[in-house]
Amino acid sequence: MSDPRLSVVIPVFNEQLVLPMLAARLFPALDALGRTYEVLFVDDGSSDGSAELLRRIQRDRPDVVRVLLLRFNVGQHLAILAAFERARGQQVVTLDADLQNPPEEIARVVAELDAGHDYVGTVRQLRQDVWWRRAASALINGIRDRITPIRITDQGCMLRGYGRNVVDAVNACDESSTFVPALAYGFATRRTEIPVAHEERAAGTTKYSLYRLVRLNFDLMTGFSLVPLQMVSLIGLLVSVASLVLVVVLALRRLFIGPEVQGLFTLFGIITFLMGVMLFALGIVGEYIGRIYQQVRRRPRYMVVESTVDAGSQGAGAPPP
Ligand code: UDP
Ligand code: MG
């Protein structure tokens, strides 16, 4: 397994309830592919029994399983990047741990990679999520489609396949917050999308609160588009021109007709409106400055506590501490 053809990357965050079910379905599905493979589990700083379960899964299938435990929770996308840096396959497939995408569908993704595609996107059929998640996704997909050059039908589906060239390019990036499918999309040369089945979470609960979903989509919008920033500058320009005209009109009025008092409240209204616009602009600018701040600090994006992946770092086969 030192040179597997396929790497399957699975981020895990507090998934102790689903991991046994996942293992029961994943390995038969992958064995059936009839090719060499490795499964890279990344434990994203779980506080439940996930890490112990992963160690057990690794002991059961040491021929194909590699486990990476991260010290603290860095989020699904950075966890995937940690695995990408260690994946050895010519083909890399990402999968969620919660069985929302059936592992049996990996075969169809791999078939597209075999056909020469280096990016295989997926579209969830009959998506099994709560209505507000679906509505929010539709809205976000629409906005992203307008303001970024990324054409992904269903950005939320994480069962995806990538060619080695794309993974290498993603690994060369040094971003501290990102959205893996969008980043990979930009590097791919032969893209395709296929429909895949979607099921309800097999067990456990979603790891995305509304707040984390909003954060994730801010990452996507500001990470891949300058349009929000540019739009604010444009609005700022228009508003400044309009208020300049207003000031001139008021000044002339004062000269020729005399000071106006009754219009005072209109002025208040205008000023508060301007203040609102400025605050909004400040918020968006802050998004970008936040990114620059993260980038210049150059903190490690994650820290490995334990790994059966990096040869030598702990001594081969060292027992977990
Ligand atoms: N996940 C992760 N780190 C996080 C959040 C989620 O590694 O901070 C993993 C999680 O264990 C799962 C996948 O990312 O394997 C998708 O999470 P989830 O199914 O909760 O998201 P949803 O399907 O609700 O969008
Ligand atoms: Mg899920």
Coordinates of C-alpha atoms and ligand atoms in Angstrom, one line a residue:
M1 CA 0.0 0.0 0.0
S2 CA 3.0 2.3 -0.3
D3 CA 1.8 3.4 -3.7
P4 CA -2.0 3.1 -3.7
R5 CA -3.9 4.1 -6.8
L6 CA -6.8 5.7 -4.9
S7 CA -6.8 7.8 -1.7
V8 CA -10.1 8.2 0.1
V9 CA -10.0 11.2 2.5
I10 CA -12.6 11.3 5.3
P11 CA -12.7 14.2 7.9
V12 CA -14.1 13.1 11.2
F13 CA -15.4 15.4 14.0
N14 CA -17.2 13.8 16.9
E15 CA -18.6 11.0 14.8
Q16 CA -18.3 8.1 17.2
L17 CA -21.9 7.0 16.5
V18 CA -21.4 6.6 12.7
L19 CA -17.8 5.4 12.5
P20 CA -18.6 1.7 13.0
M21 CA -21.4 1.9 10.4
L22 CA -19.1 3.7 8.0
A23 CA -16.4 1.1 8.4
A24 CA -18.9 -1.7 7.8
R25 CA -19.9 -0.2 4.4
L26 CA -16.8 1.6 3.3
F27 CA -14.3 -1.3 3.1
P28 CA -16.5 -3.7 1.1
A29 CA -17.3 -0.9 -1.3
L30 CA -13.6 0.0 -1.8
D31 CA -12.4 -3.7 -1.9
A32 CA -14.9 -4.2 -4.7
L33 CA -13.2 -1.5 -6.8
G34 CA -10.4 -4.0 -7.5
R35 CA -7.6 -1.5 -7.2
T36 CA -5.0 -0.5 -4.6
Y37 CA -6.3 2.1 -2.2
E38 CA -5.8 3.8 1.1
V39 CA -8.3 5.5 3.4
L40 CA -7.0 8.6 5.2
F41 CA -9.1 9.4 8.3
V42 CA -8.5 12.9 9.7
D43 CA -9.8 13.3 13.2
D44 CA -10.5 17.0 13.4
G45 CA -10.0 17.4 17.2
S46 CA -12.9 15.3 18.3
S47 CA -13.8 15.3 22.0
D48 CA -15.8 12.0 21.9
G49 CA -14.5 8.5 21.3
S50 CA -13.8 9.1 17.6
A51 CA -10.0 9.0 17.9
E52 CA -10.1 5.7 19.7
L53 CA -12.5 4.2 17.2
L54 CA -10.2 5.3 14.4
R55 CA -7.2 3.7 16.0
R56 CA -9.3 0.5 16.2
I57 CA -10.3 0.7 12.6
Q58 CA -6.6 1.2 11.7
R59 CA -5.7 -1.9 13.7
D60 CA -8.3 -3.9 11.9
R61 CA -7.2 -2.8 8.4
P62 CA -3.6 -1.7 8.8
D63 CA -3.1 -2.5 5.1
V64 CA -5.3 0.3 3.9
V65 CA -6.1 2.7 6.8
R66 CA -4.0 5.7 7.8
V67 CA -5.1 7.9 10.6
L68 CA -4.2 11.5 11.4
L69 CA -5.3 13.1 14.6
L70 CA -5.3 16.8 14.9
R71 CA -4.8 18.6 18.2
F72 CA -7.7 21.0 17.8
N73 CA -10.7 21.5 15.6
V74 CA -9.8 23.4 12.4
G75 CA -12.9 22.8 10.4
Q76 CA -13.7 20.3 7.7
H77 CA -11.9 22.0 4.9
L78 CA -8.5 22.4 6.6
A79 CA -8.8 18.9 7.9
I80 CA -9.2 17.7 4.3
L81 CA -6.1 19.8 3.3
A82 CA -4.1 18.1 6.1
A83 CA -5.0 14.8 4.4
F84 CA -4.3 16.1 0.9
E85 CA -0.8 16.8 1.9
R86 CA -0.3 13.2 2.9
A87 CA -2.5 11.4 0.3
R88 CA -0.4 9.2 -2.1
G89 CA -3.0 8.1 -4.6
Q90 CA -3.1 9.2 -8.2
Q91 CA -6.8 9.7 -7.6
V92 CA -8.2 11.3 -4.5
V93 CA -11.8 11.1 -3.3
T94 CA -13.3 13.0 -0.4
L95 CA -16.2 11.6 1.6
D96 CA -18.1 12.7 4.7
A97 CA -18.1 10.4 7.6
D98 CA -21.8 10.5 8.3
L99 CA -22.9 8.2 5.4
Q100 CA -25.0 11.0 3.8
N101 CA -23.2 10.1 0.6
P102 CA -23.3 6.3 0.2
P103 CA -19.7 4.9 0.0
E104 CA -21.0 2.7 -2.8
E105 CA -21.1 5.8 -4.9
I106 CA -17.3 6.2 -4.8
A107 CA -17.2 3.6 -7.7
R108 CA -19.0 6.1 -10.0
V109 CA -16.7 9.0 -9.0
V110 CA -13.7 6.8 -9.7
A111 CA -15.1 5.7 -13.1
E112 CA -15.1 9.4 -14.1
L113 CA -11.5 9.9 -12.9
D114 CA -10.6 6.8 -14.8
A115 CA -12.2 8.4 -17.9
G116 CA -9.6 11.1 -17.6
H117 CA -11.4 13.8 -15.6
D118 CA -9.3 15.6 -13.0
Y119 CA -12.3 17.1 -11.1
V120 CA -15.5 15.1 -10.5
G121 CA -18.2 17.2 -8.9
T122 CA -21.4 15.7 -7.6
V123 CA -25.0 16.8 -7.3
R124 CA -27.1 15.4 -4.5
Q125 CA -30.3 13.8 -5.8
L126 CA -33.3 14.2 -3.4
R127 CA -31.2 15.9 -0.8
Q128 CA -32.1 14.8 2.7
D129 CA -31.6 17.9 4.8
V130 CA -33.8 20.3 6.7
W131 CA -35.7 22.8 4.5
W132 CA -33.8 25.8 5.7
R133 CA -30.5 24.2 4.8
R134 CA -31.8 23.5 1.3
A135 CA -33.1 27.0 0.9
A136 CA -29.9 28.6 2.2
S137 CA -27.9 26.4 -0.2
A138 CA -30.0 27.5 -3.2
L139 CA -29.5 31.1 -2.3
I140 CA -25.7 30.8 -1.7
N141 CA -25.2 28.7 -4.8
G142 CA -26.9 31.4 -6.8
I143 CA -24.8 34.3 -5.4
R144 CA -21.6 32.3 -5.7
D145 CA -22.5 31.5 -9.3
R146 CA -22.9 35.3 -10.1
I147 CA -19.9 36.7 -8.3
T148 CA -17.2 34.0 -8.7
P149 CA -15.9 32.2 -11.7
I150 CA -16.7 28.9 -10.1
R151 CA -19.4 26.8 -11.7
I152 CA -20.4 24.2 -9.3
T153 CA -24.0 23.0 -9.3
D154 CA -24.1 21.7 -5.7
Q155 CA -21.2 23.2 -3.7
G156 CA -22.2 21.5 -0.4
C157 CA -21.8 17.9 -1.5
M158 CA -18.4 16.7 -0.4
L159 CA -18.2 13.3 -2.2
R160 CA -15.9 14.5 -4.9
G161 CA -13.0 13.2 -6.9
Y162 CA -9.7 14.9 -7.8
G163 CA -6.8 14.0 -10.0
R164 CA -3.2 14.1 -8.7
N165 CA -2.4 17.3 -10.6
V166 CA -5.3 19.1 -8.9
V167 CA -4.3 17.8 -5.4
D168 CA -0.7 18.9 -6.0
A169 CA -1.9 22.4 -6.9
V170 CA -4.1 22.6 -3.9
N171 CA -1.2 21.5 -1.7
A172 CA 0.9 24.3 -3.1
C173 CA -1.5 26.9 -1.8
D174 CA -1.0 28.4 1.6
E175 CA -4.4 29.6 2.6
S176 CA -5.6 29.7 6.2
S177 CA -9.2 29.4 5.4
T178 CA -10.6 27.9 2.3
F179 CA -13.3 25.9 0.5
V180 CA -11.7 22.8 -1.0
P181 CA -14.0 22.1 -3.9
A182 CA -13.8 25.7 -5.1
L183 CA -10.0 25.8 -4.8
A184 CA -9.7 22.5 -6.6
Y185 CA -12.1 23.6 -9.3
G186 CA -9.8 26.4 -10.3
F187 CA -6.9 24.1 -10.9
A188 CA -8.8 21.4 -12.8
T189 CA -8.6 21.1 -16.6
R190 CA -11.1 18.4 -17.3
R191 CA -14.2 18.8 -15.1
T192 CA -17.3 16.9 -14.9
E193 CA -20.3 16.5 -12.6
I194 CA -22.4 13.5 -11.8
P195 CA -25.6 13.0 -9.8
V196 CA -25.2 11.0 -6.6
A197 CA -27.6 9.6 -4.0
H198 CA -28.1 11.4 -0.7
E199 CA -29.3 9.9 2.5
E200 CA -30.1 11.2 5.9
R201 CA -27.3 11.3 8.4
A202 CA -26.9 7.7 9.6
A203 CA -26.4 8.8 13.3
G204 CA -25.2 11.8 15.3
T205 CA -26.0 15.4 14.5
T206 CA -24.8 17.9 11.9
K207 CA -21.5 19.7 12.8
Y208 CA -22.6 22.8 11.1
S209 CA -24.6 25.3 13.2
L210 CA -26.2 28.3 11.3
Y211 CA -23.3 30.4 12.5
R212 CA -20.7 28.0 11.1
L213 CA -22.5 27.8 7.8
V214 CA -22.5 31.6 7.5
R215 CA -18.8 31.6 8.3
L216 CA -18.1 28.9 5.7
N217 CA -19.9 30.9 3.0
F218 CA -18.1 34.1 3.9
D219 CA -14.9 32.1 3.4
L220 CA -16.2 31.0 0.0
M221 CA -17.4 34.5 -1.2
T222 CA -14.4 36.5 0.1
G223 CA -11.9 33.8 -0.6
F224 CA -12.8 33.5 -4.3
S225 CA -14.2 36.8 -5.3
L226 CA -13.4 40.5 -5.0
V227 CA -16.9 41.5 -6.0
P228 CA -18.2 42.2 -2.5
L229 CA -15.3 44.7 -2.0
Q230 CA -15.7 46.1 -5.5
M231 CA -19.5 46.5 -5.1
V232 CA -19.0 48.5 -1.9
S233 CA -16.5 50.8 -3.5
L234 CA -19.0 51.4 -6.3
I235 CA -21.9 52.1 -4.0
G236 CA -19.6 54.4 -2.0
L237 CA -18.7 56.3 -5.1
L238 CA -22.3 56.7 -6.2
V239 CA -23.4 57.8 -2.7
S240 CA -20.6 60.3 -2.5
V241 CA -21.5 61.9 -5.8
A242 CA -25.1 62.1 -4.8
S243 CA -24.4 63.6 -1.5
L244 CA -22.0 66.1 -3.1
V245 CA -24.8 67.2 -5.4
L246 CA -27.1 67.6 -2.4
V247 CA -24.5 69.7 -0.5
V248 CA -24.2 72.0 -3.6
V249 CA -28.0 72.3 -3.9
L250 CA -28.3 73.2 -0.2
A251 CA -25.5 75.7 -0.4
L252 CA -27.1 77.4 -3.4
R253 CA -30.5 77.4 -1.7
R254 CA -29.0 79.1 1.3
L255 CA -27.4 81.8 -0.8
F256 CA -30.5 82.6 -2.9
I257 CA -33.5 81.6 -0.8
G258 CA -32.1 81.7 2.8
P259 CA -31.3 79.0 5.4
E260 CA -33.8 76.0 5.5
V261 CA -34.8 74.6 8.8
Q262 CA -37.7 72.4 7.8
G263 CA -35.5 70.1 5.8
L264 CA -33.4 69.4 8.9
F265 CA -34.9 65.9 9.5
T266 CA -34.4 65.0 5.9
L267 CA -30.8 65.7 6.4
F268 CA -30.7 63.5 9.6
G269 CA -32.2 60.8 7.5
I270 CA -29.6 61.1 4.8
I271 CA -26.8 61.2 7.3
T272 CA -27.9 58.0 9.1
F273 CA -28.3 56.4 5.8
L274 CA -24.7 57.3 4.9
M275 CA -23.6 56.0 8.3
G276 CA -25.2 52.7 7.5
V277 CA -23.5 52.5 4.2
M278 CA -20.2 53.2 5.8
L279 CA -20.6 50.6 8.5
F280 CA -21.5 48.0 5.9
A281 CA -18.5 49.0 3.8
L282 CA -16.3 48.7 6.9
G283 CA -17.6 45.3 7.6
I284 CA -16.7 44.0 4.2
V285 CA -13.3 45.6 4.2
G286 CA -12.9 43.9 7.6
E287 CA -13.5 40.6 6.0
Y288 CA -10.5 41.1 3.7
I289 CA -8.3 42.6 6.4
G290 CA -9.1 39.6 8.6
R291 CA -7.7 37.4 5.9
I292 CA -4.5 39.5 5.5
Y293 CA -4.1 39.3 9.3
Q294 CA -4.4 35.5 9.3
Q295 CA -2.0 35.3 6.4
V296 CA 0.7 37.5 7.8
R297 CA 0.7 35.7 11.2
R298 CA 1.6 32.5 9.3
R299 CA 0.4 30.4 12.2
P300 CA 0.4 26.7 11.4
R301 CA -3.0 25.8 10.0
Y302 CA -3.3 22.7 12.0
M303 CA -1.1 20.6 14.4
V304 CA -0.7 16.9 14.2
V305 CA -0.8 15.1 17.6
E306 CA -0.5 11.6 16.3
S307 CA -0.1 10.1 13.0
T308 CA 0.2 6.7 11.3
V309 CA 0.8 8.6 8.1
D310 CA 4.1 10.5 8.5
A311 CA 6.9 7.9 8.6
G312 CA 9.5 8.6 11.1
S313 CA 7.7 11.3 13.1
Q314 CA 6.8 8.9 15.8
G315 CA 8.6 5.8 14.8
A316 CA 6.8 3.3 12.7
G317 CA 4.0 1.5 14.6
A318 CA 4.6 3.5 17.8
P319 CA 1.7 2.9 20.2
P320 CA -0.7 5.8 20.7
P321 CA 0.2 7.8 23.8
Ligands
UDP1 N1 -16.4 17.9 10.0 C1 -15.0 18.1 10.4 N2 -14.7 19.2 11.1 C2 -15.7 20.1 11.4 C3 -17.0 19.9 11.0 C4 -17.3 18.8 10.3 O1 -14.1 17.3 10.1 O2 -15.4 21.1 12.1 C5 -16.7 16.7 9.2 C6 -17.8 15.8 9.8 O3 -17.3 14.9 10.8 C7 -18.4 15.1 8.6 C8 -18.2 16.2 7.5 O4 -17.1 17.1 8.0 O5 -17.6 14.0 8.3 C9 -19.4 16.9 7.2 O6 -20.0 17.4 8.4 P1 -21.6 17.3 8.6 O7 -22.1 16.0 8.1 O8 -21.9 17.6 10.0 O9 -22.1 18.5 7.7 P2 -23.5 18.6 7.0 O10 -23.7 17.3 6.2 O11 -24.6 18.8 8.0 O12 -23.4 19.8 6.0
MG2 MG -23.4 15.5 6.7

